[in-house]
Each structure stands twice: as C-alpha cells, then as structure tokens.
Amino acid sequence: MGEQQDVRALDYLYEAGLLKRYKRTGWVVAGVPDPESIADHSHRTAIVAAVIAELEGASAERAAFLALFHDTQETRLTDIPYIGKRYLKASSNAEVTADQTAGMPEGLARLIGGAEAEYEARESAEARCAKDADKLECLLQAVEYRDQADTQAWIDTSLAALKTDSAQRLAKLALDRSPLAWMHEARDSKPPK
C-alpha cells in the first residue's frame, strides 16, 4: 500500500468527521432548537439495525455495519430536507461513494462501496433491516423531540416506510411509551447483587 493510498484513507476519516458537525436539517425545519447531528443519527441507526436484524433472524453485525455507512455521502451532499430533494438533481450515493473512495487501497474502497451498494439495493435481509433502522431511528427521534416542536409528520412518514415486522412492532411501542420509561424502571428496580 502506497503513501498516497494511506493519505486517501486518512482523508476519508477526516471527511467522515464532518458528520459530527452537520445537523439533521429536517429537525431544523421542524424548529428543534439544538438538533442532532448526522453522526448522532447514524450511531443510533446502527444500534437499531442490530436490534431489528436480531429480531428478524438476520446478521446483526452486518446490518449495523450497513447502517453505520448509510449516510456517509452526506459529507458532500449534506442532509437535504425531503422537500428540497424535489428541486435538486443530486448525484447518486454510488457516485459520491466512488469519489470518496477513489485512490484508497482497493480492499478498503471495495468494503465501503460494497456497503453502500448493498444498502441501496435493499436485496439482503440485513439491508432491509438497516433501512428500517434508518426510519425507526427517525421516528424515535421525532418522539423525543415532539415536546420541543411539531414532529408528527416525521413520525407518520417514518412509520409508513417501515417494512419489517420487528420494526413495525417497535415503532408502535415507541408511540405509546415515554422515551424515559427505561430510566424510571431502572431507578425503581432493585440493583443486582
């Protein structure tokens, strides 16, 4: 592996750091005062993907991996609000990923490009779980934000987009359960011995 390939791999890591700074624009549109970053969203999406995949009998590790990389193109495209996408002709995620990985070690470029391709194709059980995780995480975040802003539209569209039985069940539970119920239950339970 040459030094230039190492530089391209390092540059990708720095570029991925932008996801920590870019805010999710849908929440800005909704009026949320301090919305989550794309990296915040991707982190929990990976965890949600692992949970859904395990419940669906798919590979939790693969689903989490796909979810972790699902929005990496937004370093270059940003998080365009849904309504804005009607007016823009953005490059495909495959094109952006190819540009991001150009000049990297071949195996690394194939790993990242393969994750993007599998996620976008939605043919594997893991990709379907990762896509549902993206939508379920958005629903969970909307439930958490609904005291700060009107997020019902995000709840409705996320719920309608879910495909797996497990994601649908979890979403319905999320709509009827406080996001802090786990904390109250932990506080009220006896600590383990």
Coordinates of C-alpha atoms in Angstrom, one line a residue:
M1 CA 0.0 0.0 0.0
G2 CA 1.5 3.3 -1.1
E3 CA 1.6 6.5 0.9
Q4 CA -0.9 8.2 -1.4
Q5 CA -3.4 5.4 -0.6
D6 CA -2.8 5.9 3.1
V7 CA -3.5 9.6 2.6
R8 CA -6.8 8.9 0.8
A9 CA -7.8 6.6 3.7
L10 CA -6.9 9.3 6.2
D11 CA -8.7 11.9 4.3
Y12 CA -11.9 9.8 4.3
L13 CA -11.7 9.6 8.1
Y14 CA -11.4 13.4 8.4
E15 CA -14.3 13.8 5.9
A16 CA -16.4 11.4 8.0
G17 CA -15.8 13.8 10.9
L18 CA -18.0 16.4 9.2
L19 CA -21.0 14.2 10.0
K20 CA -20.4 15.2 13.7
R21 CA -20.8 18.8 12.7
Y22 CA -23.7 18.7 10.2
K23 CA -27.1 18.9 11.8
R24 CA -30.1 16.9 10.5
T25 CA -31.9 19.6 8.6
G26 CA -35.4 18.1 9.0
W27 CA -35.2 18.9 12.7
V28 CA -34.1 22.5 11.9
V29 CA -37.1 22.8 9.6
A30 CA -39.3 21.5 12.4
G31 CA -38.0 24.1 14.8
V32 CA -36.0 21.9 17.1
P33 CA -33.6 24.3 18.9
D34 CA -30.5 22.1 19.0
P35 CA -31.0 19.2 16.7
E36 CA -28.9 16.0 16.4
S37 CA -26.0 15.6 14.0
I38 CA -25.9 13.2 11.1
A39 CA -23.3 11.2 13.1
D40 CA -25.7 11.1 16.1
H41 CA -28.4 9.7 13.9
S42 CA -26.0 7.2 12.2
H43 CA -24.8 5.9 15.6
R44 CA -28.2 5.0 16.9
T45 CA -29.3 3.8 13.5
A46 CA -26.5 1.2 13.7
I47 CA -27.7 0.1 17.1
V48 CA -31.3 -0.1 16.0
A49 CA -30.3 -2.1 12.9
A50 CA -28.6 -4.7 15.1
V51 CA -31.7 -5.0 17.2
I52 CA -34.1 -5.3 14.2
A53 CA -31.8 -7.8 12.5
E54 CA -31.5 -10.0 15.5
L55 CA -35.3 -9.9 15.9
E56 CA -35.7 -10.7 12.2
G57 CA -33.1 -13.6 12.2
A58 CA -30.6 -11.7 10.1
S59 CA -27.0 -10.8 10.8
A60 CA -27.0 -8.1 13.5
E61 CA -23.3 -7.3 12.8
R62 CA -23.8 -6.8 9.0
A63 CA -27.0 -4.7 9.4
A64 CA -25.2 -2.5 11.9
F65 CA -22.3 -2.1 9.5
L66 CA -24.5 -1.1 6.7
A67 CA -26.4 1.4 8.8
L68 CA -23.2 2.9 10.1
F69 CA -22.2 3.8 6.5
H70 CA -25.7 4.7 5.2
D71 CA -25.4 8.5 5.3
T72 CA -21.6 8.9 4.7
Q73 CA -22.4 10.6 1.4
E74 CA -23.9 13.5 3.3
T75 CA -20.4 14.8 3.9
R76 CA -20.6 16.0 0.3
L77 CA -24.4 16.3 -0.3
T78 CA -25.3 17.5 3.2
D79 CA -28.7 16.5 4.7
I80 CA -31.0 17.9 2.1
P81 CA -34.6 18.2 3.5
Y82 CA -37.2 16.0 1.9
I83 CA -38.9 18.9 0.1
G84 CA -35.6 20.2 -1.2
K85 CA -34.9 16.9 -3.0
R86 CA -37.8 17.7 -5.3
Y87 CA -35.9 20.6 -6.8
L88 CA -32.4 19.2 -6.9
K89 CA -30.7 16.7 -9.1
A90 CA -28.0 15.4 -6.7
S91 CA -25.5 12.7 -7.6
S92 CA -26.4 9.2 -6.6
N93 CA -25.0 7.8 -3.4
A94 CA -23.0 5.3 -5.5
E95 CA -21.3 8.2 -7.4
V96 CA -20.5 10.1 -4.2
T97 CA -19.1 6.9 -2.6
A98 CA -17.0 6.2 -5.7
D99 CA -15.5 9.7 -5.5
Q100 CA -14.9 9.4 -1.7
T101 CA -13.0 6.1 -2.1
A102 CA -11.1 6.9 -5.3
G103 CA -7.4 6.3 -4.7
M104 CA -7.9 4.3 -1.5
P105 CA -6.5 0.8 -1.1
E106 CA -8.6 -1.4 -3.3
G107 CA -9.9 -3.6 -0.5
L108 CA -11.0 -0.6 1.6
A109 CA -12.7 1.1 -1.4
R110 CA -14.5 -2.2 -2.1
L111 CA -15.5 -2.6 1.6
I112 CA -17.1 0.9 1.7
G113 CA -18.5 0.8 -1.8
G114 CA -20.0 -2.7 -1.2
A115 CA -21.7 -1.4 2.0
E116 CA -23.3 1.5 0.0
A117 CA -24.4 -0.8 -2.8
E118 CA -25.9 -3.5 -0.6
Y119 CA -27.7 -0.9 1.5
E120 CA -29.1 0.9 -1.6
A121 CA -30.2 -2.3 -3.3
R122 CA -32.2 -3.5 -0.3
E123 CA -32.0 -7.1 -1.5
S124 CA -30.4 -8.6 1.6
A125 CA -32.3 -9.1 4.9
E126 CA -29.5 -7.0 6.5
A127 CA -30.0 -4.1 4.1
R128 CA -33.8 -4.1 4.7
C129 CA -33.2 -4.1 8.4
A130 CA -30.7 -1.3 8.1
K131 CA -33.2 0.8 6.0
D132 CA -35.9 0.1 8.6
A133 CA -33.5 1.2 11.3
D134 CA -32.9 4.5 9.5
K135 CA -36.7 5.1 9.5
L136 CA -37.3 3.8 13.0
E137 CA -34.4 5.9 14.4
C138 CA -36.1 8.9 12.8
L139 CA -39.4 8.0 14.4
L140 CA -37.7 7.5 17.8
Q141 CA -36.0 10.9 17.5
A142 CA -39.3 12.6 16.5
V143 CA -41.0 11.1 19.6
E144 CA -38.2 12.5 21.7
Y145 CA -38.4 15.9 20.0
R146 CA -42.2 16.2 19.9
D147 CA -42.3 18.3 23.2
Q148 CA -40.0 20.8 21.5
A149 CA -41.5 21.0 18.0
D150 CA -44.3 19.6 15.8
T151 CA -42.7 16.4 14.6
Q152 CA -45.9 14.4 13.8
A153 CA -45.1 14.5 10.0
W154 CA -41.7 12.7 10.7
I155 CA -43.5 10.1 12.9
D156 CA -46.1 9.5 10.2
T157 CA -43.7 9.1 7.3
S158 CA -41.3 7.0 9.2
L159 CA -44.0 4.7 10.4
A160 CA -45.4 4.3 6.9
A161 CA -41.9 3.4 5.5
L162 CA -41.2 0.5 7.8
K163 CA -41.2 -2.9 6.1
T164 CA -40.1 -5.5 8.7
D165 CA -42.5 -6.8 11.3
S166 CA -40.0 -6.2 14.1
A167 CA -39.5 -2.5 13.1
Q168 CA -43.3 -2.0 12.9
R169 CA -43.8 -3.6 16.4
L170 CA -41.1 -1.5 17.9
A171 CA -42.4 1.7 16.3
K172 CA -45.9 1.1 17.7
L173 CA -44.5 0.5 21.1
A174 CA -42.4 3.7 20.8
L175 CA -45.6 5.8 20.1
D176 CA -47.2 4.7 23.3
R177 CA -44.2 4.6 25.6
S178 CA -42.3 7.5 27.2
P179 CA -38.7 7.8 25.9
L180 CA -37.6 7.9 29.6
A181 CA -39.7 4.9 30.8
W182 CA -36.5 2.8 30.9
M183 CA -34.9 5.2 33.3
H184 CA -37.8 5.2 35.7
E185 CA -38.0 1.4 35.6
A186 CA -34.2 1.2 36.3
R187 CA -34.5 3.7 39.1
D188 CA -37.4 1.8 40.7
S189 CA -35.9 -1.6 40.4
K190 CA -33.6 -3.2 42.9
P191 CA -29.9 -3.2 41.9
P192 CA -28.4 -6.6 41.1
K193 CA -26.5 -8.3 43.8

